[in-house]
Short mmCIF file of C-alpha atoms in Angstrom, two decimals:
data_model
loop_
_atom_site.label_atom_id
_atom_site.label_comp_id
_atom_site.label_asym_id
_atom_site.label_seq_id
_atom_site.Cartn_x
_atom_site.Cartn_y
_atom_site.Cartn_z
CA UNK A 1 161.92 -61.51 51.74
CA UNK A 2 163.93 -62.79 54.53
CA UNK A 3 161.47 -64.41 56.81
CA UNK A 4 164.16 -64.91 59.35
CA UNK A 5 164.72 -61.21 60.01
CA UNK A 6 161.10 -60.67 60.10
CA UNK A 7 160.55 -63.28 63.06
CA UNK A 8 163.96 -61.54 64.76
CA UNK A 9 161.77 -57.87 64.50
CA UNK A 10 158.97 -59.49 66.09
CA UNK A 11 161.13 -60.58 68.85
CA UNK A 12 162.02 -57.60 69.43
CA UNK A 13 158.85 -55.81 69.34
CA UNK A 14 158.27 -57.87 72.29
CA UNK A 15 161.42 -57.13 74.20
CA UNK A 16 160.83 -53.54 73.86
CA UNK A 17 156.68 -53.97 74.86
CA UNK A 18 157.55 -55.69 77.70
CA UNK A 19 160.71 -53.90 78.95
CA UNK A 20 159.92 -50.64 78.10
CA UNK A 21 157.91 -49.59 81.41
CA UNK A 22 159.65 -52.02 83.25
CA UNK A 23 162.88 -50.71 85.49
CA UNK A 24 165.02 -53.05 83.71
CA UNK A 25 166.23 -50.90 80.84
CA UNK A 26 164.55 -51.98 77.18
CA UNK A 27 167.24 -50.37 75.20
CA UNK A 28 169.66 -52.73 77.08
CA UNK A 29 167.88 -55.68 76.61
CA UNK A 30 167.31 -54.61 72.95
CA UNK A 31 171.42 -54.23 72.33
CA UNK A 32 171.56 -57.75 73.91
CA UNK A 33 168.43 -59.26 72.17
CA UNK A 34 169.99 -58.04 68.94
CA UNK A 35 173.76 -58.62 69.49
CA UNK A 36 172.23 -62.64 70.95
CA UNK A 37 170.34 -63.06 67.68
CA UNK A 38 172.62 -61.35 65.36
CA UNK A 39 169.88 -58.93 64.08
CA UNK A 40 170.51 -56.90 61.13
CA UNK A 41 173.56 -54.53 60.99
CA UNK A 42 174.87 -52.15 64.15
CA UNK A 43 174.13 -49.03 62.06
CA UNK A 44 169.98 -50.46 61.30
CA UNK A 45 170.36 -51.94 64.85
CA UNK A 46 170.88 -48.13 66.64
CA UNK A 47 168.24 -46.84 64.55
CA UNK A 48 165.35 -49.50 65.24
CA UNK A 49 166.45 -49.47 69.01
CA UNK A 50 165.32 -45.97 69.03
CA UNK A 51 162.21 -46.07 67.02
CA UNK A 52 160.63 -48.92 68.46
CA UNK A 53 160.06 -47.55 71.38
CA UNK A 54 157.28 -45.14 69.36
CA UNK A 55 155.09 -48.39 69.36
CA UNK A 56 155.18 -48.62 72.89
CA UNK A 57 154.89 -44.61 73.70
CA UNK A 58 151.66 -44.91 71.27
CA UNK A 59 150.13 -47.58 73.72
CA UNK A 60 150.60 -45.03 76.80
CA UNK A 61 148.81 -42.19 74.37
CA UNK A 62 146.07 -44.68 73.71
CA UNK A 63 145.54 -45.90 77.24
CA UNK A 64 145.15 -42.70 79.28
CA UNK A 65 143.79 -40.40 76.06
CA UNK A 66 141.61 -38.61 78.57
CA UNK A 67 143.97 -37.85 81.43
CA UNK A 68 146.59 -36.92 78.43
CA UNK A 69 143.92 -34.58 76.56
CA UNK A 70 142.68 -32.83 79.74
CA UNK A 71 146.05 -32.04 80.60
CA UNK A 72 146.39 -30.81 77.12
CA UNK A 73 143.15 -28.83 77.88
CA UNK A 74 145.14 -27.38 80.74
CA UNK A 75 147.87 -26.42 79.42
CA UNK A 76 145.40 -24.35 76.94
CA UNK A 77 143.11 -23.08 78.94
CA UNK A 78 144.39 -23.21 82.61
CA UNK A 79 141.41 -25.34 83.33
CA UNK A 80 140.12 -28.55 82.22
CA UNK A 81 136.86 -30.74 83.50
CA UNK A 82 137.54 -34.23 85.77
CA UNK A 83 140.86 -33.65 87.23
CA UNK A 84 142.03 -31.60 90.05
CA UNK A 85 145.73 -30.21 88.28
CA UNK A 86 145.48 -31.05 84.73
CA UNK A 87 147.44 -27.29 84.20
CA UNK A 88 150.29 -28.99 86.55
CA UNK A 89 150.71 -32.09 84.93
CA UNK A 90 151.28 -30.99 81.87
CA UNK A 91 153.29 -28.05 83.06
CA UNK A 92 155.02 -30.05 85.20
CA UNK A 93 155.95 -32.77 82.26
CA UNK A 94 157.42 -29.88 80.05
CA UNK A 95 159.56 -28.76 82.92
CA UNK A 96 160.76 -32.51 83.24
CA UNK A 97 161.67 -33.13 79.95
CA UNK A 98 163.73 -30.03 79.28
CA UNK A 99 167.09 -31.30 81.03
CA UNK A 100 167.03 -34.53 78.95
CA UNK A 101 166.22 -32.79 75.80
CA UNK A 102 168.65 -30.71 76.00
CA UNK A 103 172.02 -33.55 76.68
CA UNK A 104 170.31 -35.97 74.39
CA UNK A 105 170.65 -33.39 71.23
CA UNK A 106 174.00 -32.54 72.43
CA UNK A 107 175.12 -35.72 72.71
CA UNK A 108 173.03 -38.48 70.88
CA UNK A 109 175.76 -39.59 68.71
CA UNK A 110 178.37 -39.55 70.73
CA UNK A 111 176.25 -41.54 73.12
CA UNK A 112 175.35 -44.26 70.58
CA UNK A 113 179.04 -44.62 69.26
CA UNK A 114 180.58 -45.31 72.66
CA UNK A 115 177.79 -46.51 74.88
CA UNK A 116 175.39 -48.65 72.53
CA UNK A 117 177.39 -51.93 73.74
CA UNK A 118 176.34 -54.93 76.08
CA UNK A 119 179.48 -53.92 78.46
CA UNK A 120 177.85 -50.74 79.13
CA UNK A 121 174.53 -52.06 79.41
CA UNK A 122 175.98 -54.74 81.66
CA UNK A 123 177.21 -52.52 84.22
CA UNK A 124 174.60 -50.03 84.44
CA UNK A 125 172.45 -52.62 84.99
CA UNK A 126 174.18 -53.62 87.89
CA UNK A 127 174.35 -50.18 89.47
CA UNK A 128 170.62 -49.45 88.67
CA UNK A 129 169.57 -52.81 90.85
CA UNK A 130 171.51 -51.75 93.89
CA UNK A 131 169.71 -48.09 92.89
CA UNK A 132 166.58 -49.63 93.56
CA UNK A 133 167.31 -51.34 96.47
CA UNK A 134 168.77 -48.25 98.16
CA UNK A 135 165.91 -46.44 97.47
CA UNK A 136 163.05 -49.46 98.28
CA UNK A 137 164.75 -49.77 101.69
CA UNK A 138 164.54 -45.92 102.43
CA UNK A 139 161.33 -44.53 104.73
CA UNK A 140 159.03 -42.81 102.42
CA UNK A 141 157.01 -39.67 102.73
CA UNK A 142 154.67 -39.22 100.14
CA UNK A 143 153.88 -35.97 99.09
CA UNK A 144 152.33 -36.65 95.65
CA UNK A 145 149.64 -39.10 95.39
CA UNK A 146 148.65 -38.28 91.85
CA UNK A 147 150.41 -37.56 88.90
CA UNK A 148 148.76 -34.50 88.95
CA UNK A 149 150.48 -32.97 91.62
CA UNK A 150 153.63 -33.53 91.19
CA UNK A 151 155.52 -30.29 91.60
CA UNK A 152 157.67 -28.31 89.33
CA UNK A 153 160.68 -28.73 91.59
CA UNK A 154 160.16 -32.60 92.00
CA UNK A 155 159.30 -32.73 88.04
CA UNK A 156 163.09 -30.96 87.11
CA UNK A 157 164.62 -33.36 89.71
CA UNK A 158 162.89 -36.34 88.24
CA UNK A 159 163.83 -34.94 84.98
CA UNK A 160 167.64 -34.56 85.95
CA UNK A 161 167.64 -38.30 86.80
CA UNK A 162 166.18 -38.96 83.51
CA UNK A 163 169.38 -37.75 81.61
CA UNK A 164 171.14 -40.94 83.53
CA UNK A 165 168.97 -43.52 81.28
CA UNK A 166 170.46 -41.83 78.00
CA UNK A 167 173.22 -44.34 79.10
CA UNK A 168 172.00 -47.35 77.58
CA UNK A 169 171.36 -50.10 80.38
CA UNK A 170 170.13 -47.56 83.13
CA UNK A 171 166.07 -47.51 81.98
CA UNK A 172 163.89 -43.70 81.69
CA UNK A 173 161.26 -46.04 83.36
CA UNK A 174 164.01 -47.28 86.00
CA UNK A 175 165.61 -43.62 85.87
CA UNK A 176 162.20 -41.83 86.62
CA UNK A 177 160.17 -44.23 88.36
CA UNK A 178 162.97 -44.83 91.15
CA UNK A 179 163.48 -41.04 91.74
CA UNK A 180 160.44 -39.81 92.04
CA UNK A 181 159.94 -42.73 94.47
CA UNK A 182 163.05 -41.84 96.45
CA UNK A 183 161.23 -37.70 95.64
CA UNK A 184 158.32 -38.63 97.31
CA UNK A 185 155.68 -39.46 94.91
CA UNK A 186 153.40 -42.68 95.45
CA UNK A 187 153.90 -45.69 93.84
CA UNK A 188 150.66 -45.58 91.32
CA UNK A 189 151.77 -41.69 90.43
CA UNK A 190 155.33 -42.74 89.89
CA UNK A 191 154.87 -44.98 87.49
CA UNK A 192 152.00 -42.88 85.69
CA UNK A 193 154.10 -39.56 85.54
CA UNK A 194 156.65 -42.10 84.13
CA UNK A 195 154.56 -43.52 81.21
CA UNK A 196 153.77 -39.60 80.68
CA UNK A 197 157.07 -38.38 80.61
CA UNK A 198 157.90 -40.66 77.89
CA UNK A 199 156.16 -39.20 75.64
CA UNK A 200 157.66 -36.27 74.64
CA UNK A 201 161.28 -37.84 75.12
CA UNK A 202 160.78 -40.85 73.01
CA UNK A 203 158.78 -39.29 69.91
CA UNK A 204 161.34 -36.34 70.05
CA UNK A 205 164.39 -39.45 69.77
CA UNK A 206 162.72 -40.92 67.55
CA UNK A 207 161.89 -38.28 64.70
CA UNK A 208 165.07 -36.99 64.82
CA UNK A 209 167.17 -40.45 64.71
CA UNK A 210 164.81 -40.95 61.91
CA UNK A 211 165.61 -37.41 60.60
CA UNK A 212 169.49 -38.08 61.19
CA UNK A 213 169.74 -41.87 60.31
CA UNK A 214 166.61 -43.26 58.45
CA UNK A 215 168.91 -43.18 54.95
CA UNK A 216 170.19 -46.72 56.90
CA UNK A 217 166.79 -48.19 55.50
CA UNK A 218 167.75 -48.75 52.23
CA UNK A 219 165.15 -50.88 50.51
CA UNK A 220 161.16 -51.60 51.49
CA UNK A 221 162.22 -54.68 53.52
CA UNK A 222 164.03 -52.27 56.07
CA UNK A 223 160.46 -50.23 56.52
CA UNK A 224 159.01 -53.82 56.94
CA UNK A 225 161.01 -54.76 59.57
CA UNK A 226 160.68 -51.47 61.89
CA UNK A 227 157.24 -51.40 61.35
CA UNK A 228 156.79 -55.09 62.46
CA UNK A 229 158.79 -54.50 65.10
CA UNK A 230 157.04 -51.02 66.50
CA UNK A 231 153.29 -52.57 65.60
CA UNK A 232 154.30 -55.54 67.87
CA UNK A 233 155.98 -53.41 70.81
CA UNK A 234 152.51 -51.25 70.63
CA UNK A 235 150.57 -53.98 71.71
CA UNK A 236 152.67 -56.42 74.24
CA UNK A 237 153.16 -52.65 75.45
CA UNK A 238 149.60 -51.72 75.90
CA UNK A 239 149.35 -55.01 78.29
CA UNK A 240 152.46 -54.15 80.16
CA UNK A 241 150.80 -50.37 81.20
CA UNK A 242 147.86 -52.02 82.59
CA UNK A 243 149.82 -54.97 84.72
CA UNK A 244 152.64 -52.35 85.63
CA UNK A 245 150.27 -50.62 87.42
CA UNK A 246 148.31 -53.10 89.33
CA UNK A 247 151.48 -54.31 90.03
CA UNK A 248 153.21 -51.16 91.76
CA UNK A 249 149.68 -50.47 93.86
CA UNK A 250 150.87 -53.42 96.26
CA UNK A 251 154.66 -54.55 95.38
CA UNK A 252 158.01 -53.16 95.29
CA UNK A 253 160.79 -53.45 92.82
CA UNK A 254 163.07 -55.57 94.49
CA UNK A 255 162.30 -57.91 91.81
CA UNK A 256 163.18 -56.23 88.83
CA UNK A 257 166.44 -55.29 90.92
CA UNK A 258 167.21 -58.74 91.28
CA UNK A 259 166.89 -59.16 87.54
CA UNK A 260 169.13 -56.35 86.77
CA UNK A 261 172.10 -57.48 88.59
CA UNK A 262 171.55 -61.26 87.25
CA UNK A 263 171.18 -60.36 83.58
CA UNK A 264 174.18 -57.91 84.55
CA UNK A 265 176.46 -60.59 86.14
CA UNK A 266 176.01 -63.06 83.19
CA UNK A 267 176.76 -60.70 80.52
CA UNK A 268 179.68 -59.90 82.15
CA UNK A 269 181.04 -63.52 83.13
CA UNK A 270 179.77 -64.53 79.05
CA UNK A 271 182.46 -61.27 77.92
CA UNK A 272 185.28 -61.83 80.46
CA UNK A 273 184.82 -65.44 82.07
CA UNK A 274 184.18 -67.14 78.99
CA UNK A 275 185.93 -65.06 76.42
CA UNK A 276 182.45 -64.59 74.52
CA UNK A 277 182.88 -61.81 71.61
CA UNK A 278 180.06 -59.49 71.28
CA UNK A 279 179.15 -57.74 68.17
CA UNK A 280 179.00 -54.47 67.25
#
């Protein structure tokens, strides 16, 4: 049992809890966690970058079971007791999710072969700072205060963003929170619709990378080390929810912008000032 790879999982699993509704990009920070550390091989590496992220999905499904299962209700029955739209939120998250279905099973692979680098994840991290600020700076009119009523036009815009964070380095959290700020939609129900959103994209990435690629985990040590890694990200993740959204009730992103374009700056100066090889 390698004890060292173990401890690396775990580090990860916390990288991805606390990234992973933050507008900072986890799947970045896990390519440069992992290239850093020298985690396991790029082939294992693509896979548990992808499947992790189910520990932190299954956090969101815990926390807001209710909201989630009358919506489910809604979507069943057109009605549903305690919430005003439960039909439109879940409508409204199918409608969303269709655009980035659709380009991520056209293009997964080809995505992860030429994009899964810390040059990529680098630059978009850059542009996705100045994003936010661009958008923080703008006058807002809100015209969603719930996630519940966000619309089925705003939902296929926020969804069209959404294809963006398929490029590793942009965020889904960054992507979708961001735009439906800049759409309209209140700070609380931004980052709500957000955690939502997620979960139909990243179980759907997940089974089928798992589908595609899980012949990469070769021995029992391999299932060891994703599940470490997706039990951990489940519950630094299920703290994150809860602080994300106290958070966004009274301050901006500016701050996670400002870590963007640092993190983005010194991975750049580390591959072209400095000469510094990265793996993979």
């Amino acid at each position: 049992m390698d004890i060292i790879l173990l401890i690396q999982a775990v580090i990860m699993g916390i990288v991805e809890g606390i990234t992973e509704f933050l507008p900072i990009s986890s799947t970045g920070y896990l390519i440069l966690s992992a290239d850093l550390m020298g985690f396991w091989t790029k082939e294992k590496v693509d896979l548990f970058v992808v499947v992790v992220q189910l520990g932190a999905i299954l956090a969101v499904i815990y926390d807001y079971w209710g909201r989630l299962w009358q919506a489910l209700l809604g979507l069943l029955t057109g009605k549903a007791e305690g919430l005003n739209n439960p039909r439109q939120l879940g409508l409204s998250l199918i409608v969303a999710t269709i655009p980035v279905m659709l380009v991520g099973f056209t293009f997964a692979d080809e995505i992860k072969t030429y994009l899964f680098n810390p040059i990529t994840v680098a630059i978009m991290l850059i542009i996705g700072g100045f994003l936010i600020f661009y958008v923080e700076n703008r006058p807002k009119v809100i015209i969603a205060n719930e996630a519940e009523d966000v619309s089925f036009k705003t939902a296929l815009l926020i969804g069209l963003f959404q294809c963006f964070a398929l490029i590793p380095g942009t965020s889904r959290s960054g992507a979708t929170i961001v735009s439906a700020l800049w759409l309209g939609v209140s700070r609380k129900a931004s980052a709500e619709f957000s955690f939502f959103l997620g979960i139909p994209v990243i179980v759907g990435a997940a089974l089928l990378d798992l589908l595609k690629h899980g012949d990469v985990l070769t021995n029992r040590q391999d299932w060891l080390v994703l599940g470490i890694g997706t039990v951990v990200s489940f519950v630094v993740a299920l703290l994150c929810i809860r602080w994300l959204v106290a958070w966004v009730s009274l301050r901006d992103f500016k701050i996670f912008a400002w870590l963007r374009i640092v993190t983005g700056v010194v991975v750049l100066v580390a591959a072209w000032g400095f000469g510094y090889q990265f793996a993979g």
